[in-house]
Amino acid sequence: MEVLLSTIIKKGDDTCHSFLDILEENQAHYQQLKQLFNPAPQKSAAPTAHADSCSVVTMREITDVQLETLNVEIKTEIDPRSWKTGTAVGPVLQRDYTALNGSVICADKISGVNIDVLNLSVSVKSVNTGRQDTATPSVDETLPSLQGPAAKMIISNKLRLIDWLSADPSFILQNVQQKNIVSNRQYGNLKDLSQRGETVINLIDLVIRKGEKACSLFLEVLKQPDILETYPNLNKIKW
């Protein structure tokens, strides 16, 4: 084989190209030749990140899972005294994601998953600065809420809704399932609960977690004539 290859190389470029064409046509007979003509694709470089001592960058990858609920929680603590601005920051290396001064970047990748409810929670806690002139208290501060008017309406009337809907949780369950507000699996889980109040509490919490669209649909259900007839106390709410 060494003599053959040496002879082909000596004959020049055209002969070498012809030889490669022959090898490519017959690669099925030689397993290792497939690696020569069909190399495995190179994985793209992972994204780079930089975060200072009070910031967070998450780059988790979640693939090919099936869950009813996925909770993603990000927490960090900040001390405003450690913040740097302008030239005091110094040189910052170029990164795909850069988080400074108590900022949070969520670059998680979720693909090929089947999830009914995704709960994303981001919170920032300010540590006590020990200074009299600071306006930053030592309490948990959650980033601005993404709740819309429908979700706020449900939350503000949650206790009353639990009380009123618990009179007949089966009927409200059937209606929210009919409107596709809950999945068949979620409907079954709620229906199997033994305590009426627990059923309604879990239903309302589930609707809130699903977001503003689900909350709006739920409010529309509550305004239906047959629902108002079954739960007359709902007329007390100013929609």
PDB file of C-alpha atoms in Angstrom:
ATOM      1  CA  MET A   1       0.000   0.000   0.000  1.00  0.00           C
ATOM      2  CA  GLU A   2       2.896   2.353   0.763  1.00  0.00           C
ATOM      3  CA  VAL A   3       4.363   1.718  -2.693  1.00  0.00           C
ATOM      4  CA  LEU A   4       0.965   2.401  -4.314  1.00  0.00           C
ATOM      5  CA  LEU A   5       0.473   5.682  -2.462  1.00  0.00           C
ATOM      6  CA  SER A   6       4.043   6.765  -3.217  1.00  0.00           C
ATOM      7  CA  THR A   7       3.534   6.068  -6.915  1.00  0.00           C
ATOM      8  CA  ILE A   8       0.232   7.986  -7.038  1.00  0.00           C
ATOM      9  CA  ILE A   9       1.789  11.008  -5.323  1.00  0.00           C
ATOM     10  CA  LYS A  10       4.712  11.024  -7.748  1.00  0.00           C
ATOM     11  CA  LYS A  11       2.323  11.097 -10.713  1.00  0.00           C
ATOM     12  CA  GLY A  12       1.074  14.510  -9.641  1.00  0.00           C
ATOM     13  CA  ASP A  13      -2.052  16.399  -8.691  1.00  0.00           C
ATOM     14  CA  ASP A  14      -4.407  15.012 -11.350  1.00  0.00           C
ATOM     15  CA  THR A  15      -3.645  11.412 -10.385  1.00  0.00           C
ATOM     16  CA  CYS A  16      -4.122  12.221  -6.688  1.00  0.00           C
ATOM     17  CA  HIS A  17      -7.532  13.783  -7.366  1.00  0.00           C
ATOM     18  CA  SER A  18      -8.593  10.786  -9.422  1.00  0.00           C
ATOM     19  CA  PHE A  19      -7.485   8.461  -6.631  1.00  0.00           C
ATOM     20  CA  LEU A  20      -9.499  10.445  -4.083  1.00  0.00           C
ATOM     21  CA  ASP A  21     -12.551  10.217  -6.348  1.00  0.00           C
ATOM     22  CA  ILE A  22     -12.175   6.440  -6.434  1.00  0.00           C
ATOM     23  CA  LEU A  23     -11.871   6.276  -2.650  1.00  0.00           C
ATOM     24  CA  GLU A  24     -14.967   8.424  -2.197  1.00  0.00           C
ATOM     25  CA  GLU A  25     -17.001   6.247  -4.561  1.00  0.00           C
ATOM     26  CA  ASN A  26     -15.978   3.108  -2.667  1.00  0.00           C
ATOM     27  CA  GLN A  27     -16.051   4.428   0.894  1.00  0.00           C
ATOM     28  CA  ALA A  28     -18.896   2.041   1.763  1.00  0.00           C
ATOM     29  CA  HIS A  29     -16.441  -0.857   1.563  1.00  0.00           C
ATOM     30  CA  TYR A  30     -13.934   0.758   3.955  1.00  0.00           C
ATOM     31  CA  GLN A  31     -15.481   1.970   7.198  1.00  0.00           C
ATOM     32  CA  GLN A  32     -12.694   4.364   8.129  1.00  0.00           C
ATOM     33  CA  LEU A  33     -12.935   6.170   4.811  1.00  0.00           C
ATOM     34  CA  LYS A  34     -16.356   7.466   5.873  1.00  0.00           C
ATOM     35  CA  GLN A  35     -14.642   9.529   8.558  1.00  0.00           C
ATOM     36  CA  LEU A  36     -12.396  11.074   5.902  1.00  0.00           C
ATOM     37  CA  PHE A  37     -15.202  12.149   3.568  1.00  0.00           C
ATOM     38  CA  ASN A  38     -17.926  12.682   6.172  1.00  0.00           C
ATOM     39  CA  PRO A  39     -16.262  14.140   9.270  1.00  0.00           C
ATOM     40  CA  ALA A  40     -18.429  14.648  12.347  1.00  0.00           C
ATOM     41  CA  PRO A  41     -19.635  18.253  12.587  1.00  0.00           C
ATOM     42  CA  GLN A  42     -17.729  20.323  15.091  1.00  0.00           C
ATOM     43  CA  LYS A  43     -19.711  21.577  18.050  1.00  0.00           C
ATOM     44  CA  SER A  44     -20.057  25.314  18.216  1.00  0.00           C
ATOM     45  CA  ALA A  45     -18.099  26.978  20.972  1.00  0.00           C
ATOM     46  CA  ALA A  46     -19.965  27.429  24.223  1.00  0.00           C
ATOM     47  CA  PRO A  47     -20.997  31.027  24.931  1.00  0.00           C
ATOM     48  CA  THR A  48     -18.745  32.947  27.294  1.00  0.00           C
ATOM     49  CA  ALA A  49     -19.861  34.957  30.300  1.00  0.00           C
ATOM     50  CA  HIS A  50     -18.535  37.384  32.893  1.00  0.00           C
ATOM     51  CA  ALA A  51     -20.251  38.361  36.150  1.00  0.00           C
ATOM     52  CA  ASP A  52     -18.929  40.429  39.013  1.00  0.00           C
ATOM     53  CA  SER A  53     -19.257  39.347  42.650  1.00  0.00           C
ATOM     54  CA  CYS A  54     -22.906  40.426  43.012  1.00  0.00           C
ATOM     55  CA  SER A  55     -24.246  39.517  39.572  1.00  0.00           C
ATOM     56  CA  VAL A  56     -25.461  36.280  37.999  1.00  0.00           C
ATOM     57  CA  VAL A  57     -25.300  34.747  34.527  1.00  0.00           C
ATOM     58  CA  THR A  58     -27.048  31.390  34.067  1.00  0.00           C
ATOM     59  CA  MET A  59     -26.399  29.244  30.998  1.00  0.00           C
ATOM     60  CA  ARG A  60     -28.077  25.964  31.877  1.00  0.00           C
ATOM     61  CA  GLU A  61     -29.256  23.621  29.147  1.00  0.00           C
ATOM     62  CA  ILE A  62     -32.432  21.575  29.607  1.00  0.00           C
ATOM     63  CA  THR A  63     -33.309  19.181  26.804  1.00  0.00           C
ATOM     64  CA  ASP A  64     -35.564  16.211  26.083  1.00  0.00           C
ATOM     65  CA  VAL A  65     -37.570  16.098  29.302  1.00  0.00           C
ATOM     66  CA  GLN A  66     -41.267  15.851  30.072  1.00  0.00           C
ATOM     67  CA  LEU A  67     -42.509  17.627  33.187  1.00  0.00           C
ATOM     68  CA  GLU A  68     -45.759  18.970  34.513  1.00  0.00           C
ATOM     69  CA  THR A  69     -44.031  21.908  36.225  1.00  0.00           C
ATOM     70  CA  LEU A  70     -40.526  23.317  35.840  1.00  0.00           C
ATOM     71  CA  ASN A  71     -39.323  25.795  38.457  1.00  0.00           C
ATOM     72  CA  VAL A  72     -36.393  28.005  37.504  1.00  0.00           C
ATOM     73  CA  GLU A  73     -35.219  30.195  40.396  1.00  0.00           C
ATOM     74  CA  ILE A  74     -32.351  32.680  40.300  1.00  0.00           C
ATOM     75  CA  LYS A  75     -31.211  34.547  43.416  1.00  0.00           C
ATOM     76  CA  THR A  76     -28.406  36.983  44.126  1.00  0.00           C
ATOM     77  CA  GLU A  77     -27.326  39.442  46.813  1.00  0.00           C
ATOM     78  CA  ILE A  78     -26.063  42.935  46.087  1.00  0.00           C
ATOM     79  CA  ASP A  79     -24.190  45.578  48.056  1.00  0.00           C
ATOM     80  CA  PRO A  80     -24.475  48.989  46.358  1.00  0.00           C
ATOM     81  CA  ARG A  81     -21.240  50.063  48.054  1.00  0.00           C
ATOM     82  CA  SER A  82     -19.333  47.628  45.838  1.00  0.00           C
ATOM     83  CA  TRP A  83     -20.725  48.994  42.587  1.00  0.00           C
ATOM     84  CA  LYS A  84     -18.245  50.576  40.219  1.00  0.00           C
ATOM     85  CA  THR A  85     -19.018  53.000  37.437  1.00  0.00           C
ATOM     86  CA  GLY A  86     -17.167  54.671  34.609  1.00  0.00           C
ATOM     87  CA  THR A  87     -13.407  54.158  34.503  1.00  0.00           C
ATOM     88  CA  ALA A  88     -13.491  52.638  37.994  1.00  0.00           C
ATOM     89  CA  VAL A  89     -14.881  49.469  36.485  1.00  0.00           C
ATOM     90  CA  GLY A  90     -11.615  48.874  34.687  1.00  0.00           C
ATOM     91  CA  PRO A  91     -11.202  46.760  31.555  1.00  0.00           C
ATOM     92  CA  VAL A  92     -13.885  44.141  31.025  1.00  0.00           C
ATOM     93  CA  LEU A  93     -13.056  41.208  28.795  1.00  0.00           C
ATOM     94  CA  GLN A  94     -15.295  40.729  25.801  1.00  0.00           C
ATOM     95  CA  ARG A  95     -17.906  38.079  26.570  1.00  0.00           C
ATOM     96  CA  ASP A  96     -21.185  36.963  25.048  1.00  0.00           C
ATOM     97  CA  TYR A  97     -22.898  37.863  28.331  1.00  0.00           C
ATOM     98  CA  THR A  98     -21.619  40.439  30.837  1.00  0.00           C
ATOM     99  CA  ALA A  99     -23.443  41.106  34.130  1.00  0.00           C
ATOM    100  CA  LEU A 100     -22.317  43.952  36.402  1.00  0.00           C
ATOM    101  CA  ASN A 101     -23.557  45.788  39.515  1.00  0.00           C
ATOM    102  CA  GLY A 102     -26.228  43.370  40.697  1.00  0.00           C
ATOM    103  CA  SER A 103     -27.677  42.512  37.290  1.00  0.00           C
ATOM    104  CA  VAL A 104     -29.061  39.119  36.315  1.00  0.00           C
ATOM    105  CA  ILE A 105     -28.826  37.519  32.865  1.00  0.00           C
ATOM    106  CA  CYS A 106     -30.767  34.329  32.217  1.00  0.00           C
ATOM    107  CA  ALA A 107     -29.393  32.639  29.090  1.00  0.00           C
ATOM    108  CA  ASP A 108     -30.766  29.193  29.849  1.00  0.00           C
ATOM    109  CA  LYS A 109     -31.534  27.055  26.813  1.00  0.00           C
ATOM    110  CA  ILE A 110     -34.671  24.915  26.922  1.00  0.00           C
ATOM    111  CA  SER A 111     -35.374  22.713  23.921  1.00  0.00           C
ATOM    112  CA  GLY A 112     -37.215  19.519  23.061  1.00  0.00           C
ATOM    113  CA  VAL A 113     -39.211  19.573  26.290  1.00  0.00           C
ATOM    114  CA  ASN A 114     -42.869  19.080  27.130  1.00  0.00           C
ATOM    115  CA  ILE A 115     -43.796  21.325  30.071  1.00  0.00           C
ATOM    116  CA  ASP A 116     -47.276  22.349  31.194  1.00  0.00           C
ATOM    117  CA  VAL A 117     -46.157  25.157  33.517  1.00  0.00           C
ATOM    118  CA  LEU A 118     -42.850  27.061  33.566  1.00  0.00           C
ATOM    119  CA  ASN A 119     -42.210  29.168  36.671  1.00  0.00           C
ATOM    120  CA  LEU A 120     -39.350  31.649  36.253  1.00  0.00           C
ATOM    121  CA  SER A 121     -38.420  33.536  39.414  1.00  0.00           C
ATOM    122  CA  VAL A 122     -35.648  36.128  39.710  1.00  0.00           C
ATOM    123  CA  SER A 123     -34.964  37.887  43.024  1.00  0.00           C
ATOM    124  CA  VAL A 124     -32.289  40.302  44.201  1.00  0.00           C
ATOM    125  CA  LYS A 125     -31.540  40.808  47.900  1.00  0.00           C
ATOM    126  CA  SER A 126     -29.829  43.991  49.055  1.00  0.00           C
ATOM    127  CA  VAL A 127     -27.500  43.399  51.978  1.00  0.00           C
ATOM    128  CA  ASN A 128     -27.368  45.948  54.804  1.00  0.00           C
ATOM    129  CA  THR A 129     -24.893  48.645  53.838  1.00  0.00           C
ATOM    130  CA  GLY A 130     -24.509  49.918  57.385  1.00  0.00           C
ATOM    131  CA  ARG A 131     -24.719  53.516  56.171  1.00  0.00           C
ATOM    132  CA  GLN A 132     -27.220  56.043  57.501  1.00  0.00           C
ATOM    133  CA  ASP A 133     -27.550  57.814  54.169  1.00  0.00           C
ATOM    134  CA  THR A 134     -28.456  54.792  52.106  1.00  0.00           C
ATOM    135  CA  ALA A 135     -31.949  54.344  50.776  1.00  0.00           C
ATOM    136  CA  THR A 136     -31.502  50.634  50.168  1.00  0.00           C
ATOM    137  CA  PRO A 137     -33.171  48.517  52.892  1.00  0.00           C
ATOM    138  CA  SER A 138     -32.061  45.042  53.886  1.00  0.00           C
ATOM    139  CA  VAL A 139     -35.040  43.222  52.379  1.00  0.00           C
ATOM    140  CA  ASP A 140     -35.753  40.917  49.467  1.00  0.00           C
ATOM    141  CA  GLU A 141     -36.565  42.851  46.335  1.00  0.00           C
ATOM    142  CA  THR A 142     -38.204  40.975  43.519  1.00  0.00           C
ATOM    143  CA  LEU A 143     -37.782  42.312  40.002  1.00  0.00           C
ATOM    144  CA  PRO A 144     -40.837  44.069  38.509  1.00  0.00           C
ATOM    145  CA  SER A 145     -43.797  41.729  38.289  1.00  0.00           C
ATOM    146  CA  LEU A 146     -44.952  40.511  34.903  1.00  0.00           C
ATOM    147  CA  GLN A 147     -48.524  40.103  36.207  1.00  0.00           C
ATOM    148  CA  GLY A 148     -51.136  41.811  34.080  1.00  0.00           C
ATOM    149  CA  PRO A 149     -54.538  43.180  35.100  1.00  0.00           C
ATOM    150  CA  ALA A 150     -56.277  39.798  34.840  1.00  0.00           C
ATOM    151  CA  ALA A 151     -53.788  38.100  37.165  1.00  0.00           C
ATOM    152  CA  LYS A 152     -53.999  40.988  39.625  1.00  0.00           C
ATOM    153  CA  MET A 153     -57.800  40.780  39.581  1.00  0.00           C
ATOM    154  CA  ILE A 154     -57.691  37.081  40.458  1.00  0.00           C
ATOM    155  CA  ILE A 155     -55.066  37.562  43.174  1.00  0.00           C
ATOM    156  CA  SER A 156     -56.931  40.463  44.798  1.00  0.00           C
ATOM    157  CA  ASN A 157     -60.120  38.348  44.947  1.00  0.00           C
ATOM    158  CA  LYS A 158     -58.439  35.010  45.605  1.00  0.00           C
ATOM    159  CA  LEU A 159     -59.880  34.371  49.080  1.00  0.00           C
ATOM    160  CA  ARG A 160     -63.412  35.143  47.951  1.00  0.00           C
ATOM    161  CA  LEU A 161     -63.055  33.008  44.838  1.00  0.00           C
ATOM    162  CA  ILE A 162     -61.813  30.072  46.907  1.00  0.00           C
ATOM    163  CA  ASP A 163     -64.796  30.420  49.253  1.00  0.00           C
ATOM    164  CA  TRP A 164     -67.412  30.754  46.532  1.00  0.00           C
ATOM    165  CA  LEU A 165     -66.107  28.238  43.992  1.00  0.00           C
ATOM    166  CA  SER A 166     -65.579  25.588  46.678  1.00  0.00           C
ATOM    167  CA  ALA A 167     -69.367  25.190  46.828  1.00  0.00           C
ATOM    168  CA  ASP A 168     -69.146  23.173  43.583  1.00  0.00           C
ATOM    169  CA  PRO A 169     -65.530  22.751  42.376  1.00  0.00           C
ATOM    170  CA  SER A 170     -66.505  20.099  39.835  1.00  0.00           C
ATOM    171  CA  PHE A 171     -68.534  22.548  37.727  1.00  0.00           C
ATOM    172  CA  ILE A 172     -65.805  25.178  37.476  1.00  0.00           C
ATOM    173  CA  LEU A 173     -63.263  22.451  36.706  1.00  0.00           C
ATOM    174  CA  GLN A 174     -65.330  21.204  33.795  1.00  0.00           C
ATOM    175  CA  ASN A 175     -65.597  24.706  32.382  1.00  0.00           C
ATOM    176  CA  VAL A 176     -61.898  25.534  32.586  1.00  0.00           C
ATOM    177  CA  GLN A 177     -61.088  22.221  30.935  1.00  0.00           C
ATOM    178  CA  GLN A 178     -63.593  22.935  28.159  1.00  0.00           C
ATOM    179  CA  LYS A 179     -61.847  26.272  27.510  1.00  0.00           C
ATOM    180  CA  ASN A 180     -58.443  24.490  27.449  1.00  0.00           C
ATOM    181  CA  ILE A 181     -57.208  26.588  30.353  1.00  0.00           C
ATOM    182  CA  VAL A 182     -55.942  23.390  31.979  1.00  0.00           C
ATOM    183  CA  SER A 183     -54.699  20.232  30.309  1.00  0.00           C
ATOM    184  CA  ASN A 184     -56.450  16.895  30.646  1.00  0.00           C
ATOM    185  CA  ARG A 185     -53.744  15.692  33.004  1.00  0.00           C
ATOM    186  CA  GLN A 186     -54.059  18.789  35.183  1.00  0.00           C
ATOM    187  CA  TYR A 187     -57.838  18.403  35.199  1.00  0.00           C
ATOM    188  CA  GLY A 188     -57.481  14.813  36.372  1.00  0.00           C
ATOM    189  CA  ASN A 189     -55.057  15.778  39.138  1.00  0.00           C
ATOM    190  CA  LEU A 190     -57.362  18.527  40.389  1.00  0.00           C
ATOM    191  CA  LYS A 191     -60.443  16.328  40.137  1.00  0.00           C
ATOM    192  CA  ASP A 192     -58.811  13.616  42.266  1.00  0.00           C
ATOM    193  CA  LEU A 193     -58.233  15.936  45.238  1.00  0.00           C
ATOM    194  CA  SER A 194     -60.472  15.006  48.154  1.00  0.00           C
ATOM    195  CA  GLN A 195     -60.876  18.454  49.731  1.00  0.00           C
ATOM    196  CA  ARG A 196     -63.042  20.963  47.844  1.00  0.00           C
ATOM    197  CA  GLY A 197     -61.099  23.950  49.081  1.00  0.00           C
ATOM    198  CA  GLU A 198     -57.812  22.345  48.098  1.00  0.00           C
ATOM    199  CA  THR A 199     -59.119  21.727  44.588  1.00  0.00           C
ATOM    200  CA  VAL A 200     -60.055  25.367  44.067  1.00  0.00           C
ATOM    201  CA  ILE A 201     -56.838  26.687  45.657  1.00  0.00           C
ATOM    202  CA  ASN A 202     -54.699  24.530  43.371  1.00  0.00           C
ATOM    203  CA  LEU A 203     -56.818  25.505  40.354  1.00  0.00           C
ATOM    204  CA  ILE A 204     -56.447  29.243  40.988  1.00  0.00           C
ATOM    205  CA  ASP A 205     -52.706  28.931  41.686  1.00  0.00           C
ATOM    206  CA  LEU A 206     -52.282  26.943  38.472  1.00  0.00           C
ATOM    207  CA  VAL A 207     -54.146  29.557  36.419  1.00  0.00           C
ATOM    208  CA  ILE A 208     -51.996  32.362  37.887  1.00  0.00           C
ATOM    209  CA  ARG A 209     -48.777  30.470  37.117  1.00  0.00           C
ATOM    210  CA  LYS A 210     -49.879  29.951  33.522  1.00  0.00           C
ATOM    211  CA  GLY A 211     -49.758  33.688  32.929  1.00  0.00           C
ATOM    212  CA  GLU A 212     -51.915  36.584  31.817  1.00  0.00           C
ATOM    213  CA  LYS A 213     -53.614  34.805  28.896  1.00  0.00           C
ATOM    214  CA  ALA A 214     -54.849  31.958  31.097  1.00  0.00           C
ATOM    215  CA  CYS A 215     -55.986  34.466  33.730  1.00  0.00           C
ATOM    216  CA  SER A 216     -57.982  36.417  31.134  1.00  0.00           C
ATOM    217  CA  LEU A 217     -59.670  33.231  29.914  1.00  0.00           C
ATOM    218  CA  PHE A 218     -60.460  32.252  33.507  1.00  0.00           C
ATOM    219  CA  LEU A 219     -62.116  35.612  34.151  1.00  0.00           C
ATOM    220  CA  GLU A 220     -64.195  35.175  31.003  1.00  0.00           C
ATOM    221  CA  VAL A 221     -65.363  31.813  32.326  1.00  0.00           C
ATOM    222  CA  LEU A 222     -66.351  33.402  35.639  1.00  0.00           C
ATOM    223  CA  LYS A 223     -68.544  35.903  33.759  1.00  0.00           C
ATOM    224  CA  GLN A 224     -70.508  33.220  31.896  1.00  0.00           C
ATOM    225  CA  PRO A 225     -74.265  33.216  32.732  1.00  0.00           C
ATOM    226  CA  ASP A 226     -74.289  29.558  33.822  1.00  0.00           C
ATOM    227  CA  ILE A 227     -71.287  30.186  36.085  1.00  0.00           C
ATOM    228  CA  LEU A 228     -72.904  33.268  37.638  1.00  0.00           C
ATOM    229  CA  GLU A 229     -76.070  31.241  38.185  1.00  0.00           C
ATOM    230  CA  THR A 230     -74.131  28.438  39.901  1.00  0.00           C
ATOM    231  CA  TYR A 231     -71.986  30.839  41.951  1.00  0.00           C
ATOM    232  CA  PRO A 232     -74.211  33.912  42.501  1.00  0.00           C
ATOM    233  CA  ASN A 233     -71.685  35.548  44.837  1.00  0.00           C
ATOM    234  CA  LEU A 234     -69.490  36.231  41.801  1.00  0.00           C
ATOM    235  CA  ASN A 235     -71.867  39.090  40.979  1.00  0.00           C
ATOM    236  CA  LYS A 236     -70.359  40.957  43.927  1.00  0.00           C
ATOM    237  CA  ILE A 237     -67.074  41.372  42.050  1.00  0.00           C
ATOM    238  CA  LYS A 238     -66.704  44.551  40.008  1.00  0.00           C
ATOM    239  CA  TRP A 239     -65.193  43.209  36.793  1.00  0.00           C
TER     240      TRP A 239
END
